[in-house]
Amino acid sequence: QAPQAVSSGGDAVAPSYTVRRGDNLTQIAKSHGLSVAELAALNGLGNRHQIQAGQKLRVAKAAAGAEREASAT
């Protein structure tokens, strides 16, 4: 499944992935160019092995431009 853009209420839009039955963090991370540790950290997952079908995961780090804008204010 392709990443979807989701808004968290602000101007920033982060790609997300909806977990499907049979998915695991390793394959999701690999398909989005992340390590399992990065994917877990992006999503605040304490137990990396506990994801559920239908769960939405962030699959991209914040855009560099957005980070610069935030630090400039």
Coordinates of C-alpha atoms in Angstrom, one line a residue:
Q1 CA 0.0 0.0 0.0
A2 CA 1.3 3.4 -0.9
P3 CA 1.9 6.0 1.8
Q4 CA -1.0 8.4 2.4
A5 CA -0.8 12.0 3.4
V6 CA -2.4 12.7 6.8
S7 CA -2.7 16.0 8.5
S8 CA -2.2 16.3 12.3
G9 CA -4.2 19.5 12.5
G10 CA -1.3 21.8 11.5
D11 CA 0.2 22.6 8.1
A12 CA 2.5 19.7 8.2
V13 CA 1.5 16.6 6.3
A14 CA 3.2 13.3 7.0
P15 CA 3.0 10.2 4.9
S16 CA 1.4 7.2 6.7
Y17 CA 1.0 3.5 6.1
T18 CA -2.1 1.5 7.2
V19 CA -1.0 -1.8 8.6
R20 CA -2.5 -4.8 6.9
R21 CA -2.9 -8.4 8.2
G22 CA 0.4 -10.2 8.0
D23 CA 2.5 -7.0 8.0
N24 CA 5.5 -6.6 10.3
L25 CA 7.7 -3.7 11.2
T26 CA 10.7 -5.1 9.4
Q27 CA 9.0 -5.2 6.0
I28 CA 7.2 -1.9 6.5
A29 CA 10.4 -0.2 7.5
K30 CA 12.4 -1.7 4.6
S31 CA 9.8 -0.7 2.1
H32 CA 9.9 2.9 3.3
G33 CA 13.7 3.2 3.6
L34 CA 13.7 3.2 7.4
S35 CA 15.3 1.0 10.0
V36 CA 12.9 -0.8 12.4
A37 CA 14.3 1.4 15.2
E38 CA 13.5 4.6 13.3
L39 CA 10.0 3.3 12.4
A40 CA 9.3 2.4 16.0
A41 CA 10.6 5.8 17.3
L42 CA 8.5 7.7 14.7
N43 CA 5.4 6.0 16.0
G44 CA 6.2 5.8 19.8
L45 CA 6.1 2.0 19.7
G46 CA 7.5 0.6 23.0
N47 CA 6.9 -3.0 21.9
R48 CA 8.1 -3.2 18.3
H49 CA 6.3 -6.4 17.7
Q50 CA 2.9 -5.3 18.7
I51 CA 1.1 -3.7 15.7
Q52 CA -2.4 -4.4 14.5
A53 CA -4.1 -4.4 11.2
G54 CA -5.8 -1.1 10.6
Q55 CA -3.2 0.8 12.6
K56 CA -1.7 3.9 10.9
L57 CA 2.0 4.4 11.1
R58 CA 4.1 7.4 10.2
V59 CA 6.6 6.3 7.6
A60 CA 8.6 9.5 7.0
K61 CA 10.7 11.8 9.1
A62 CA 9.7 15.5 9.3
A63 CA 10.7 17.4 6.2
A64 CA 13.9 19.3 6.6
G65 CA 12.2 22.6 5.5
A66 CA 9.5 22.2 8.2
E67 CA 12.2 21.6 10.8
R68 CA 14.1 24.8 9.8
E69 CA 10.9 26.9 9.8
A70 CA 10.0 25.6 13.3
S71 CA 13.4 26.4 14.6
A72 CA 13.5 29.8 13.0
T73 CA 10.4 31.1 14.9

